[in-house]
CSV table of C-alpha atoms in Angstrom, one decimal:
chain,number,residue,atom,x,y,z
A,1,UNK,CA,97.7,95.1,110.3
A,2,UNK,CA,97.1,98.5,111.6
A,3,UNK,CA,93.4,99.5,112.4
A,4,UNK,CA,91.1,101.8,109.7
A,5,UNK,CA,88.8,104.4,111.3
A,6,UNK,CA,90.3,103.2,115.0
A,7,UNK,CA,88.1,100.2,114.5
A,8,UNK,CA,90.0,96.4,115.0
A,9,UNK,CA,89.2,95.1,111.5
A,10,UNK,CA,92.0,93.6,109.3
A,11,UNK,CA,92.1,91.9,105.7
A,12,UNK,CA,94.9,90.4,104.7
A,13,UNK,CA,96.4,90.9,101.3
A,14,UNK,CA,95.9,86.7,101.1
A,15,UNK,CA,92.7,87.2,102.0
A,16,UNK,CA,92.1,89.6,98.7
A,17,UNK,CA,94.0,87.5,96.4
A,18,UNK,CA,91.7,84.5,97.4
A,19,UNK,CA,88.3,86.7,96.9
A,20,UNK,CA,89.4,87.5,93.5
A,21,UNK,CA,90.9,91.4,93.6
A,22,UNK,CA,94.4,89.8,92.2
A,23,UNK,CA,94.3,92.1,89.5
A,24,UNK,CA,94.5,95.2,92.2
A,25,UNK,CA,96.8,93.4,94.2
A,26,UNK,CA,99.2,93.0,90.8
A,27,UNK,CA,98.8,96.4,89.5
A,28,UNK,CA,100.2,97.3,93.1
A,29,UNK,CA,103.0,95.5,92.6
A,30,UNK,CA,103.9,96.2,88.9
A,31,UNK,CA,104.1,99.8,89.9
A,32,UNK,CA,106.4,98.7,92.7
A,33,UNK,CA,108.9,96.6,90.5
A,34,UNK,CA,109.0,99.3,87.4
A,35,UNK,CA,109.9,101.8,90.9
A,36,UNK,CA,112.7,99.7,91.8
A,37,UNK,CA,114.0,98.4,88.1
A,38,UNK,CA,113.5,102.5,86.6
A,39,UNK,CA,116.5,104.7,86.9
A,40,UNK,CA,116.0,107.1,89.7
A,41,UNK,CA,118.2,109.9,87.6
A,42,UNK,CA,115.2,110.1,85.5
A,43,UNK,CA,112.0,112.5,85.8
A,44,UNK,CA,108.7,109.8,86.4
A,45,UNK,CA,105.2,110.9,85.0
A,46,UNK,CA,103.6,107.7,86.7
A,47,UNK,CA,104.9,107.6,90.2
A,48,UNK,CA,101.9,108.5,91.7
A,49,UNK,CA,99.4,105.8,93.4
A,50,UNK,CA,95.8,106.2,94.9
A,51,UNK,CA,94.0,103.2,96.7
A,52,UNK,CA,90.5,104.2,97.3
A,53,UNK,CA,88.1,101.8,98.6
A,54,UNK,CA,85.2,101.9,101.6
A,55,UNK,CA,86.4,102.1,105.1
A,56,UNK,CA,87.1,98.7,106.6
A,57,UNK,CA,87.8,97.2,102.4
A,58,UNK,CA,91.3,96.0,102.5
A,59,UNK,CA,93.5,99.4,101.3
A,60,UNK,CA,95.4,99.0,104.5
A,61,UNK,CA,96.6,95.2,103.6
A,62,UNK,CA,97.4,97.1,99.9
A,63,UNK,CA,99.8,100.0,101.5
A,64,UNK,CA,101.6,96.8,104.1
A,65,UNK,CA,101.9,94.7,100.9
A,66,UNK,CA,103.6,97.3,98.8
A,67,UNK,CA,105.8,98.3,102.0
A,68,UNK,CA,107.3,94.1,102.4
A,69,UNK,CA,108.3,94.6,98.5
A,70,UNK,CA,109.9,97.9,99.1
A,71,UNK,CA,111.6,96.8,102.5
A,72,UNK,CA,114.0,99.6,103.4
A,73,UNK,CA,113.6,101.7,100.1
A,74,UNK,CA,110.4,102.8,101.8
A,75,UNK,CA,108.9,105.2,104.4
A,76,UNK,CA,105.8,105.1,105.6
A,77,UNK,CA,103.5,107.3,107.0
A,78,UNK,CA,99.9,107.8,108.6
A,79,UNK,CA,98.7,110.6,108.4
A,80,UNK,CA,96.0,110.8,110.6
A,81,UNK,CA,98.8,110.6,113.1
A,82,UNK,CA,101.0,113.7,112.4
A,83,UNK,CA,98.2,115.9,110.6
A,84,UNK,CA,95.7,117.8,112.4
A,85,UNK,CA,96.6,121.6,109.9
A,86,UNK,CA,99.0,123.0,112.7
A,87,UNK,CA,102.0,120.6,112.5
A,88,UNK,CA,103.7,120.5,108.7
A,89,UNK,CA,103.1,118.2,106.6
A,90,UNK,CA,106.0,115.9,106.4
A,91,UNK,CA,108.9,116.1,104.0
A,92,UNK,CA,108.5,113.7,100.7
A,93,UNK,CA,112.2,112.1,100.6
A,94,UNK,CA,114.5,112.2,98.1
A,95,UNK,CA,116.1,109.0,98.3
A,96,UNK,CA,113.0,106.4,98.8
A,97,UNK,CA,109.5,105.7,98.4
A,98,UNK,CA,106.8,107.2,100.3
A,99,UNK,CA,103.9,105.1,101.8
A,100,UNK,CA,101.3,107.5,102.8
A,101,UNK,CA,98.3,106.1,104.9
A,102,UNK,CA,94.6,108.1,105.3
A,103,UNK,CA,95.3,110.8,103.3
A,104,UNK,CA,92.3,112.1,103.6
A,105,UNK,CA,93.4,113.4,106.6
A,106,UNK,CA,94.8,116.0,104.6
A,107,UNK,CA,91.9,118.4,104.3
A,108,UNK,CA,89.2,119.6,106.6
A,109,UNK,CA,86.3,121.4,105.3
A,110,UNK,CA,86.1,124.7,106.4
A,111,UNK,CA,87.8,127.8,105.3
A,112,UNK,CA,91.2,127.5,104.7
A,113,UNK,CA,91.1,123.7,105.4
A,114,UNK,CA,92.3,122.8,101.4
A,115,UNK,CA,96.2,124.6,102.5
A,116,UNK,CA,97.5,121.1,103.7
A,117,UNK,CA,96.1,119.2,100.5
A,118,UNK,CA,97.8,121.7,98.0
A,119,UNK,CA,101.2,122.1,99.7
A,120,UNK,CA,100.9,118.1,99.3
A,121,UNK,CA,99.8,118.2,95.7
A,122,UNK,CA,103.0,120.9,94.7
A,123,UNK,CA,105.2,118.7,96.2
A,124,UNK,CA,104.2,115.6,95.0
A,125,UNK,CA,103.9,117.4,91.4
A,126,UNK,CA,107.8,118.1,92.0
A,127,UNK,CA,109.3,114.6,92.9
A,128,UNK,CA,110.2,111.4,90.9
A,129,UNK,CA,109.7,108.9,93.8
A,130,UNK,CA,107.0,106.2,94.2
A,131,UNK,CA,104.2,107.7,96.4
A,132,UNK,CA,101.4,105.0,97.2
A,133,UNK,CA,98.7,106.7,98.7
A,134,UNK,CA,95.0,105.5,100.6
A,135,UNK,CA,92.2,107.2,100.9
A,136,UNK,CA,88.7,106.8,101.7
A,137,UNK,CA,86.4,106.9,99.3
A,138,UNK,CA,83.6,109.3,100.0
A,139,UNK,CA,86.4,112.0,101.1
A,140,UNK,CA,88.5,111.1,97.3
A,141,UNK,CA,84.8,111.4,95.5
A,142,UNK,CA,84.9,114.9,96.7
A,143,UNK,CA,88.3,116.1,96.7
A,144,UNK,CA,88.2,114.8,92.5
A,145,UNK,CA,84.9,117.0,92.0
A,146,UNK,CA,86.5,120.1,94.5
A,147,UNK,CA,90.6,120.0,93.9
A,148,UNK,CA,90.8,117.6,90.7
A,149,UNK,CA,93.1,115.5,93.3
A,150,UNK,CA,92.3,112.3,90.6
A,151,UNK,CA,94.7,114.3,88.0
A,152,UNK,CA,97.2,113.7,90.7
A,153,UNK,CA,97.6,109.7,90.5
A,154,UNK,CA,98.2,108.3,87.0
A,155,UNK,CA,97.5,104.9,89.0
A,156,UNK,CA,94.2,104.7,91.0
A,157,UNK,CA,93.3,101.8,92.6
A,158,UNK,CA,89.8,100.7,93.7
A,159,UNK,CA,88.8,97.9,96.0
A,160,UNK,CA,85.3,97.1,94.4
A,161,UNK,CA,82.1,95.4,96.4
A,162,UNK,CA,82.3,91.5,96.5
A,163,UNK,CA,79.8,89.2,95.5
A,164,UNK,CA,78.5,86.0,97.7
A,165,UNK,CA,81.4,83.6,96.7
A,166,UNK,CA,84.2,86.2,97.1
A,167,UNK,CA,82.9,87.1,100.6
A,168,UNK,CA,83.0,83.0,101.7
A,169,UNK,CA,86.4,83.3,100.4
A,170,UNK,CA,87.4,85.9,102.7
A,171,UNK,CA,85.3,84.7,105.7
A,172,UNK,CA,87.3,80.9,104.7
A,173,UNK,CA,90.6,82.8,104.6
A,174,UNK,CA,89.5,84.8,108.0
A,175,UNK,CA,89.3,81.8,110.0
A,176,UNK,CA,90.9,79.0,108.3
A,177,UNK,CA,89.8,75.4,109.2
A,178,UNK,CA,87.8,76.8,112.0
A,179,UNK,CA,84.0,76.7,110.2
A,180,UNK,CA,81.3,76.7,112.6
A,181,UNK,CA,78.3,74.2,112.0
A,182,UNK,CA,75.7,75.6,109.9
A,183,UNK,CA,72.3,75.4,111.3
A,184,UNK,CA,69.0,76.4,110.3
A,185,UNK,CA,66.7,77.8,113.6
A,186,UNK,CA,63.6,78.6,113.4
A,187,UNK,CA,61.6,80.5,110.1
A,188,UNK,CA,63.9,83.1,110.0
A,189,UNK,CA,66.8,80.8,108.8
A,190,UNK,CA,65.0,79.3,106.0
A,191,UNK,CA,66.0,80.4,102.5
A,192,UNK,CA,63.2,82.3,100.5
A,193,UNK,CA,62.6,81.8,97.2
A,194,UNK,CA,62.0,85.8,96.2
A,195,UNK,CA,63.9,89.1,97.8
A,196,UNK,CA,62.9,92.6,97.8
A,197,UNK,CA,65.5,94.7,95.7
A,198,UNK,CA,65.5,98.7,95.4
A,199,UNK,CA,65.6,100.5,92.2
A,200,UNK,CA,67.0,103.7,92.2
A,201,UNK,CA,64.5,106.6,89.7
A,202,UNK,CA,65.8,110.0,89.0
A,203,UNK,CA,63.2,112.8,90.0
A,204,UNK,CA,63.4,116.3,89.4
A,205,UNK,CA,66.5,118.2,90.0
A,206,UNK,CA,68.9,115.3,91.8
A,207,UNK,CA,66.8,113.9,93.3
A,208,UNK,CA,66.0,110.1,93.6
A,209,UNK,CA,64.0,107.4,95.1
A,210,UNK,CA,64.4,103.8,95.4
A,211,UNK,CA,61.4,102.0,94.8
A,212,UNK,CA,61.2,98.3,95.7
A,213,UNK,CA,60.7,95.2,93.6
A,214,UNK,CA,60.6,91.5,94.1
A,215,UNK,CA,63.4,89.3,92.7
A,216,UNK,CA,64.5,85.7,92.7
A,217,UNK,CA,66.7,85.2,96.2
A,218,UNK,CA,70.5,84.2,94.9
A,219,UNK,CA,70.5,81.7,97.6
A,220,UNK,CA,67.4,80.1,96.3
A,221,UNK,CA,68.6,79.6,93.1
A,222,UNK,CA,72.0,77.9,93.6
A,223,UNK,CA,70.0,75.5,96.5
A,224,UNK,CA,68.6,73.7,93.3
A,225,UNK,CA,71.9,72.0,92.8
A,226,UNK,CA,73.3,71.8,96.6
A,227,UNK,CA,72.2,69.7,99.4
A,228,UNK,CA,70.8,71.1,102.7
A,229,UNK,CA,74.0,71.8,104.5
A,230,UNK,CA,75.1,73.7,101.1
A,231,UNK,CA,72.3,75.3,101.2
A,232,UNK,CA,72.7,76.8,104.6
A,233,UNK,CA,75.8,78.1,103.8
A,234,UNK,CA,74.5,79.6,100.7
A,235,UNK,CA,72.1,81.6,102.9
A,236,UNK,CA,74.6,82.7,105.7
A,237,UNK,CA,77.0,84.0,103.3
A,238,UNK,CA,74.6,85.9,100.7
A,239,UNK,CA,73.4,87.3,104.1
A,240,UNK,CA,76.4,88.4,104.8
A,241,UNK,CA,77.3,89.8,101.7
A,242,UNK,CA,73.9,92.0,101.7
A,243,UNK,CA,73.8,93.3,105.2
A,244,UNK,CA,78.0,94.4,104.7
A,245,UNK,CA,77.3,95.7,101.1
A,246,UNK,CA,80.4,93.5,100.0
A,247,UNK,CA,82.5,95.3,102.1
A,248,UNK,CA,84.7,92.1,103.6
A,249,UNK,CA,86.1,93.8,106.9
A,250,UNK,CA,82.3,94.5,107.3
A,251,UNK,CA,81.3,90.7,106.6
A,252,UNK,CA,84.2,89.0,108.7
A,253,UNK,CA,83.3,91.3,111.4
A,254,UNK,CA,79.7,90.7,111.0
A,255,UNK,CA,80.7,86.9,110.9
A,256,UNK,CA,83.1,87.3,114.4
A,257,UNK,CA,79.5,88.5,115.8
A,258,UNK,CA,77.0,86.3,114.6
A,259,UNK,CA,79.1,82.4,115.9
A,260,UNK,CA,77.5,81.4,119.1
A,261,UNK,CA,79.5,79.2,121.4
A,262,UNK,CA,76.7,76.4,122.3
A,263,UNK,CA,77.0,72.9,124.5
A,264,UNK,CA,78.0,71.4,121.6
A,265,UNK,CA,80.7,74.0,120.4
A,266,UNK,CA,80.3,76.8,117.8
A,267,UNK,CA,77.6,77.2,115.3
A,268,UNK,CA,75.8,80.0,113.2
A,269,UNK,CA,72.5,80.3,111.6
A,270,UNK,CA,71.0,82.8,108.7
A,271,UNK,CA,69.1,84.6,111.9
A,272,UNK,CA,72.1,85.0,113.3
A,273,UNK,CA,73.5,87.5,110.9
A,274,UNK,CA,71.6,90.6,111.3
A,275,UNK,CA,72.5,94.6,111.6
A,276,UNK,CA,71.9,95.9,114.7
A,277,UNK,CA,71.9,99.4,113.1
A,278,UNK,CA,68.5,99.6,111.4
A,279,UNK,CA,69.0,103.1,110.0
A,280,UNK,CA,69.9,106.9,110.8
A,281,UNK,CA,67.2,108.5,110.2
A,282,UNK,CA,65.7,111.6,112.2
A,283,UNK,CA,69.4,113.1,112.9
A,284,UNK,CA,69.6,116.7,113.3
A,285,UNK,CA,71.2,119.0,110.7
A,286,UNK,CA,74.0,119.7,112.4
A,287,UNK,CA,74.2,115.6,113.4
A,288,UNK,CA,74.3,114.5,110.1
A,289,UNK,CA,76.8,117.5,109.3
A,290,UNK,CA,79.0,115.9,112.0
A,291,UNK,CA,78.2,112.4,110.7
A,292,UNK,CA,79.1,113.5,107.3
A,293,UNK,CA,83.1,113.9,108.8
A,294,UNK,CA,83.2,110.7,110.4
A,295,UNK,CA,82.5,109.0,107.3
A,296,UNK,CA,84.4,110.7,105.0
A,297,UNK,CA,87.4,110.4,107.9
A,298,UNK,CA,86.7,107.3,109.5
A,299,UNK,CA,87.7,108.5,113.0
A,300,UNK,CA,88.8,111.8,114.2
A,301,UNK,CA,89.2,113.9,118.0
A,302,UNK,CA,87.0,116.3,119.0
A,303,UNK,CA,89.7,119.1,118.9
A,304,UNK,CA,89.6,118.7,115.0
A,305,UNK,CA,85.6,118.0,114.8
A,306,UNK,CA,85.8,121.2,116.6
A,307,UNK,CA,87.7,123.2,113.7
A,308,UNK,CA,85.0,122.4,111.6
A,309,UNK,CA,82.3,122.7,113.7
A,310,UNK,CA,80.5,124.5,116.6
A,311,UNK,CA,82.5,123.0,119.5
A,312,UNK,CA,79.1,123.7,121.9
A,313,UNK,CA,76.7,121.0,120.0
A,314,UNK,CA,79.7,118.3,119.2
A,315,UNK,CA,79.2,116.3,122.6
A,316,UNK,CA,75.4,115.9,121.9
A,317,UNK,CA,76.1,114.9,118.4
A,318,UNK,CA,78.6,112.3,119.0
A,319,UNK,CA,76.3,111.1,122.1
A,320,UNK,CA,73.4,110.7,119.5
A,321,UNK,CA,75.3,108.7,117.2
A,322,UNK,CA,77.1,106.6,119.9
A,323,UNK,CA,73.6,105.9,121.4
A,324,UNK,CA,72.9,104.5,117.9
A,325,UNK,CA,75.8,102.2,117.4
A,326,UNK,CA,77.0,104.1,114.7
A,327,UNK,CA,80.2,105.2,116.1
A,328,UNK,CA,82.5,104.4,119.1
A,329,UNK,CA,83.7,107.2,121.6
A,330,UNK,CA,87.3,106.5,123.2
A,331,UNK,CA,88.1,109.6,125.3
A,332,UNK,CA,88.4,112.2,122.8
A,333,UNK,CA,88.7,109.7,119.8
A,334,UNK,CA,85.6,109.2,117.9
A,335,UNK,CA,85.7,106.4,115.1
A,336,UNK,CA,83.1,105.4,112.8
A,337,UNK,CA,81.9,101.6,113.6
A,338,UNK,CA,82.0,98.7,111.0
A,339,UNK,CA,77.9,98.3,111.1
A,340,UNK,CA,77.4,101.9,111.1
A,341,UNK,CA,78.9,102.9,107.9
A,342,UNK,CA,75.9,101.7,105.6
A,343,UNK,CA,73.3,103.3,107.7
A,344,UNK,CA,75.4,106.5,108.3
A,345,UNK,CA,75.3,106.4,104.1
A,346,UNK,CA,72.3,105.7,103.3
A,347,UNK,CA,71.1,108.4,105.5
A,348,UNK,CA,73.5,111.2,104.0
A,349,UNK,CA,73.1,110.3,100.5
A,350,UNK,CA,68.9,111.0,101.1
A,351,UNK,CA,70.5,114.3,102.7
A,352,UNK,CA,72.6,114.6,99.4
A,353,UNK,CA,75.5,115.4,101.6
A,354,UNK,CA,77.5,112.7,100.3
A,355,UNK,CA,78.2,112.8,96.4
């Protein structure tokens, strides 16, 4: 599987269908069959697909899944290869599918920056081939409020959050017969009976605050009926699910981390699964301007960070962030890291730079 934001994490379609997103997975490929059953001599109204999900959700396993049923009647495409708003946009052909990856690589936001996504809109408007499309979600939420692009897919997609059980699935499906032992270390792996929630409550204007509020711990509950080893895997995985958000490249890479290899082989513990980014808080406007791209892009060079922004106060940005753990810097490649997204959006929806 090809890597989202230039970070290694991968979910197999499998992986989806055992966590319960079948029904995604099968409106995929219903639009793929009616594509290759309909007569091509006729104008299509519904040709048009969006998968929008969370960085690091699965819409990369989505676009590879509908590319093995199209086989050769498909050509695919990542964008955040080819476009950087001086090469043209590639052609839409005339005599297959198109399989278009990170399209929102197809805007920047500055002036001028919308040219790419509109030439892309007026020819997608004029063809009556199957064009699957992925985007990221936070860059899709404000495209639909700024260019309507929504009106543009009859078929959008959406990789929700996962709960507990769907997240052991994946995990399960991640690394097959290969469970660690489950251990409990210490106070910090024991299960607790309440857990502090946060409520949002609209203020003035649009603004909000979350205010906390104690609540029975999931875990806790479904320990009544299971015995202590049960029970520790209850734990590790609820953990799991709350430090990822649900996201399950988040979790299985949160999982990869938190295994320790010990004397007597491999074992992990609730402790164990922690997020070693504790927040973003304190940035710098023009930090969290810059963090606001990487989000919303997932992983871009500084030559196209520098389009957008003032080229001078990029390096101490990205240096900021990277001291953080919130992205990684390759050369000129900067790409947003799996623990990091959470933090990065917490911190720009307080900023209400991220709708």
């Amino acid at each position: 599987m090809s890597v989202q934001g230039g970070c290694p994490v991968t979910i197999p379609v499998d992986h989806l269908r055992a966590a319960g997103l079948g029904t995604q997975v099968e409106l995929l490929s219903t639009a793929v069959a009616e594509y290759l059953d309909d007569d091509k001599t006729l104008d299509r109204v519904d040709s048009n697909v969006a998968i929008v999900s969370d960085p690091f959700a699965g819409r990369t396993a989505l676009l590879e899944y509908a590319e093995e049923l199209l086989g050769e009647q498909a050509r695919r495409v990542t964008l955040s290869e080819v476009v950087t708003g001086e090469e043209p946009l590639p052609e839409i052909p005339t005599d297959r599918a198109l399989l278009l990856a990170d399209c929102h690589y197809l805007y920047r936001r500055c002036v001028g920056g919308f040219d790419v996504l509109d030439e892309f809109l007026e020819r997608l408007a004029m063809t009556n081939q199957l064009v699957v499309t992925t985007w990221n979600r936070y860059s899709w939420r404000y495209l639909a409020a700024v260019r309507r692009v929504d009106q543009s897919f009859p078929l959008e997609i959406r990789l929700p959050p996962m709960d507990a059980e769907q997240i052991e699935a994946v995990v399960r499906a991640h690394v097959g017969d290969s469970l660690p032992t489950f251990v409990e270390t210490g106070a910090a792996g024991r299960i607790k009976t309440v857990d502090v929630g946060r409520y949002p409550v609209d203020l003035w204007g649009d603004r909000t605050v979350r205010l906390p509020y104690v609540r029975p711990n999931p875990a806790w509950v479904a320990s009544w009926w299971s015995d202590e080893d049960t029970q520790l895997q209850a734990v590790v995985y609820e953990k799991l699910r709350r430090v990822s958000h649900g996201n399950p490249g988040i979790a299985t890479s949160l999982w990869d981390r938190s295994v320790r290899e010990t004397e007597d082989g491999r074992e992990i513990a609730p402790r164990y699964v922690r997020d070693p980014v504790a927040d973003c808080t304190g940035l710098a406007d023009e930090t969290a301007y810059l963090l606001w791209h990487v989000v919303a892009m997932e992983g871009l060079d500084r030559d196209r960070l520098a389009s957008m922004l003032d080229r001078e106060r990029i390096d101490t940005a990205v240096q900021t962030l990277a001291n953080m753990g919130v992205v990684d810097v390759a050369g000129r490649e900067i790409s947003l890291r799996p623990v990091g997204l959470h933090p990065a959006v917490a911190e720009l929806t307080r900023r209400q730079l991220l709708w």
